[in-house]
Amino acid sequence: MKIAMLGSKGIPFPGEGGGVERHVEELSVRLAAAGDEVTVYVRPHLIRERGQWRGVRLLGVPSIPTKHLDTITHVFFSTLHALFGGYDLIHYHGVGPSTLAWIPRIFAPRAKVVVTFHSQDRFHKKWGFFARLFLDFGEWTAVRFPQATIVVSHALQSYCRKRFGAKTHYIPNGVAAHPKPRAELLKEFGLAAGEYVLTVARLIRHKGIHLLIEAWRNFPTDLKLVIVGAPSYTEDYQQYLQELSRGDPRVKFVGFQSGEMLAALYAHAALYAHPSESEGLSLSILEAMSYGTPVLISNIPENLETIDHSGFAFQSGDVADLADRLAAVLKDGAKRKSVGERGQAFVKEHFAWDAIAARTRRLYEKLV
């Protein structure tokens, strides 16, 4: 099959990227390895790679690189290009990009159109009133414009059924099997195995990093709090987090990380904390669990779905409860170890990328 991927910032996974970019990367390389001809449309101001990358064609298409116009203009120009690409299938990622999925339905009717509904983006706190209205409309287009809609969590599937009466296909995010990386890599940041709590997220408000820092300030411990991530048109929030943690040397911002360093940070943390207030299905939680690292997550349905009693939870948005849970979980090393091992087995069984890519390909084949 000849497949186009639209809606992400691009691959290889960029520093400004999030779960959508990781999802597109992991899915695309596996489809290419299965023999499909896959093109990912990338944003030239973020992605330097061009041509073939791990069997995937990377095609740079311009955008207007501002907070509100970057995604939609990139998807619009990519869609126009895709009309003449001879694709069997055009796959839009995200509810915002799905608002343009009508174009190939009309002007390239031979191509089948799929949308992945990754999250309810209108709840992301970086957006203003009109942007949220647009993203609300995007939820409707995500289930009405394509021939098939994929959702990454059962919570989103239930939402689409109740609000829109729409049938969707549940295919979650995933993780790959990893060897445990060397703890010596941590020395670059002055860290040691088991002596820090980790969180990994874009520095945007709905990820709740400020809640974690507030809880940490009132939590007596010698452990470090390590924050991995970069802003996404949210430099003001990044500055707020730095001000919030000022004077506490236990809090370390290490910026965007990838590859073996990120793997080492996940694998050797005493605990992974994820205080997000809105998600689709968090890849960061799954990644942490894949290394056997226990997780403490906010109790929103999309997060609870990832652990299935194989992790710890706190009341979303409640700083006092987060602090209490941190204290209780970090005090019991034996329980953390057993929960981490259970979580690792759970994600291996239910969230393996190879199986997820195969399920996605079977859906494509039914459509084509």
Short mmCIF file of C-alpha atoms in Angstrom, two decimals, residues 86-253:
data_model
loop_
_atom_site.label_atom_id
_atom_site.label_comp_id
_atom_site.label_asym_id
_atom_site.label_seq_id
_atom_site.Cartn_x
_atom_site.Cartn_y
_atom_site.Cartn_z
CA GLY A 86 -1.39 8.48 -5.88
CA TYR A 87 -1.89 7.26 -2.30
CA ASP A 88 -4.06 4.31 -1.44
CA LEU A 89 -4.64 5.68 2.03
CA ILE A 90 -4.28 9.10 3.70
CA HIS A 91 -4.05 8.99 7.48
CA TYR A 92 -4.67 12.17 9.50
CA HIS A 93 -3.44 12.30 13.09
CA GLY A 94 -5.35 14.52 15.51
CA VAL A 95 -8.73 16.23 15.66
CA GLY A 96 -7.44 19.57 14.35
CA PRO A 97 -5.96 18.02 11.19
CA SER A 98 -9.16 16.00 10.69
CA THR A 99 -11.04 19.19 9.79
CA LEU A 100 -9.34 18.96 6.37
CA ALA A 101 -10.08 15.27 5.79
CA TRP A 102 -13.01 16.20 3.53
CA ILE A 103 -10.61 17.43 0.83
CA PRO A 104 -9.28 14.01 -0.27
CA ARG A 105 -12.74 12.50 0.17
CA ILE A 106 -13.95 14.83 -2.60
CA PHE A 107 -10.89 15.47 -4.75
CA ALA A 108 -9.02 12.13 -4.43
CA PRO A 109 -11.88 9.64 -3.98
CA ARG A 110 -9.71 6.63 -4.83
CA ALA A 111 -7.73 7.16 -1.63
CA LYS A 112 -9.25 5.95 1.60
CA VAL A 113 -9.12 8.34 4.56
CA VAL A 114 -8.41 7.41 8.19
CA VAL A 115 -8.25 9.70 11.24
CA THR A 116 -6.68 8.85 14.59
CA PHE A 117 -8.39 10.64 17.48
CA HIS A 118 -5.42 10.97 19.87
CA SER A 119 -6.92 13.21 22.56
CA GLN A 120 -9.51 15.85 23.35
CA ASP A 121 -7.18 18.71 22.47
CA ARG A 122 -9.76 21.39 23.36
CA PHE A 123 -9.04 20.72 27.04
CA HIS A 124 -5.38 21.64 26.62
CA LYS A 125 -4.92 24.83 28.58
CA LYS A 126 -2.64 26.53 26.06
CA TRP A 127 -5.63 27.17 23.78
CA GLY A 128 -7.96 30.16 23.94
CA PHE A 129 -11.72 30.27 23.43
CA PHE A 130 -11.84 30.28 19.62
CA ALA A 131 -9.16 27.60 19.30
CA ARG A 132 -11.17 25.39 21.64
CA LEU A 133 -14.29 25.91 19.56
CA PHE A 134 -12.35 24.86 16.47
CA LEU A 135 -10.98 21.75 18.21
CA ASP A 136 -14.48 20.90 19.42
CA PHE A 137 -15.58 21.00 15.77
CA GLY A 138 -12.54 18.85 15.00
CA GLU A 139 -13.87 16.10 17.24
CA TRP A 140 -17.00 15.96 15.07
CA THR A 141 -14.99 15.93 11.84
CA ALA A 142 -12.73 13.18 13.22
CA VAL A 143 -15.67 10.77 13.31
CA ARG A 144 -17.66 12.10 10.32
CA PHE A 145 -15.18 12.86 7.51
CA PRO A 146 -13.01 9.69 7.26
CA GLN A 147 -13.96 6.18 6.23
CA ALA A 148 -12.56 4.95 9.55
CA THR A 149 -11.69 6.56 12.88
CA ILE A 150 -9.11 5.09 15.24
CA VAL A 151 -9.13 5.96 18.96
CA VAL A 152 -6.17 5.26 21.24
CA SER A 153 -8.12 4.56 24.42
CA HIS A 154 -11.36 2.93 25.52
CA ALA A 155 -12.27 6.20 27.23
CA LEU A 156 -12.14 8.03 23.90
CA GLN A 157 -14.09 5.23 22.23
CA SER A 158 -16.84 5.55 24.83
CA TYR A 159 -16.82 9.35 24.43
CA CYS A 160 -17.23 9.16 20.65
CA ARG A 161 -20.06 6.66 20.97
CA LYS A 162 -21.97 8.67 23.60
CA ARG A 163 -21.51 12.13 22.08
CA PHE A 164 -21.60 11.39 18.35
CA GLY A 165 -23.12 7.92 18.11
CA ALA A 166 -19.99 7.01 16.15
CA LYS A 167 -18.40 3.63 15.64
CA THR A 168 -14.62 3.79 16.10
CA HIS A 169 -11.73 1.32 16.08
CA TYR A 170 -9.75 0.97 19.31
CA ILE A 171 -6.03 0.68 18.54
CA PRO A 172 -3.91 2.04 21.41
CA ASN A 173 -0.47 3.59 21.61
CA GLY A 174 2.33 1.16 22.30
CA VAL A 175 5.83 0.50 23.51
CA ALA A 176 8.71 -1.54 22.17
CA ALA A 177 10.83 -4.03 24.12
CA HIS A 178 14.12 -2.49 25.33
CA PRO A 179 17.32 -3.77 26.93
CA LYS A 180 17.99 -1.98 30.20
CA PRO A 181 20.48 0.85 29.50
CA ARG A 182 23.59 1.63 31.52
CA ALA A 183 23.08 3.64 34.71
CA GLU A 184 26.46 5.35 34.09
CA LEU A 185 24.73 7.61 31.56
CA LEU A 186 22.96 9.37 34.45
CA LYS A 187 26.23 10.89 35.66
CA GLU A 188 25.88 13.56 32.97
CA PHE A 189 23.11 15.09 35.08
CA GLY A 190 24.62 14.25 38.48
CA LEU A 191 22.10 11.47 39.06
CA ALA A 192 22.34 7.92 40.37
CA ALA A 193 20.03 4.94 39.90
CA GLY A 194 17.08 4.88 42.29
CA GLU A 195 17.76 8.36 43.65
CA TYR A 196 15.28 10.42 41.64
CA VAL A 197 11.63 10.66 40.62
CA LEU A 198 11.06 11.23 36.90
CA THR A 199 8.42 12.97 34.80
CA VAL A 200 8.52 13.25 30.99
CA ALA A 201 6.20 15.61 29.13
CA ARG A 202 6.02 18.63 26.90
CA LEU A 203 6.05 21.70 29.14
CA ILE A 204 2.43 22.65 28.61
CA ARG A 205 0.01 23.39 31.41
CA HIS A 206 -2.40 20.46 31.11
CA LYS A 207 0.49 18.07 31.76
CA GLY A 208 0.35 19.26 35.38
CA ILE A 209 4.09 19.67 36.02
CA HIS A 210 3.34 22.67 38.25
CA LEU A 211 1.26 20.40 40.49
CA LEU A 212 4.19 18.01 40.85
CA ILE A 213 6.61 20.82 41.73
CA GLU A 214 4.17 22.27 44.28
CA ALA A 215 3.83 18.85 45.90
CA TRP A 216 7.60 18.35 45.84
CA ARG A 217 8.31 21.68 47.60
CA ASN A 218 6.43 20.42 50.67
CA PHE A 219 7.82 16.91 50.51
CA PRO A 220 10.88 16.21 52.71
CA THR A 221 13.23 13.95 50.76
CA ASP A 222 16.78 13.86 49.47
CA LEU A 223 15.60 12.41 46.16
CA LYS A 224 15.77 14.55 43.04
CA LEU A 225 12.79 15.45 40.87
CA VAL A 226 13.90 15.20 37.24
CA ILE A 227 11.76 16.96 34.62
CA VAL A 228 12.34 15.94 31.00
CA GLY A 229 10.70 17.98 28.25
CA ALA A 230 10.61 21.14 26.20
CA PRO A 231 7.93 23.79 25.66
CA SER A 232 5.61 23.78 22.65
CA TYR A 233 4.86 27.47 22.04
CA THR A 234 4.59 27.63 25.86
CA GLU A 235 7.81 29.36 26.93
CA ASP A 236 5.77 31.39 29.44
CA TYR A 237 4.76 28.16 31.21
CA GLN A 238 8.36 26.94 31.17
CA GLN A 239 9.43 30.18 32.85
CA TYR A 240 6.63 29.78 35.41
CA LEU A 241 7.85 26.27 36.28
CA GLN A 242 11.41 27.52 36.71
CA GLU A 243 10.22 30.30 39.01
CA LEU A 244 8.09 27.83 40.96
CA SER A 245 11.09 25.59 41.61
CA ARG A 246 13.56 28.41 42.31
CA GLY A 247 15.53 27.78 45.48
CA ASP A 248 14.96 24.02 45.49
CA PRO A 249 18.14 22.32 44.21
CA ARG A 250 16.38 18.96 44.22
CA VAL A 251 14.38 19.94 41.10
CA LYS A 252 16.32 19.42 37.86
CA PHE A 253 15.17 20.47 34.38
#
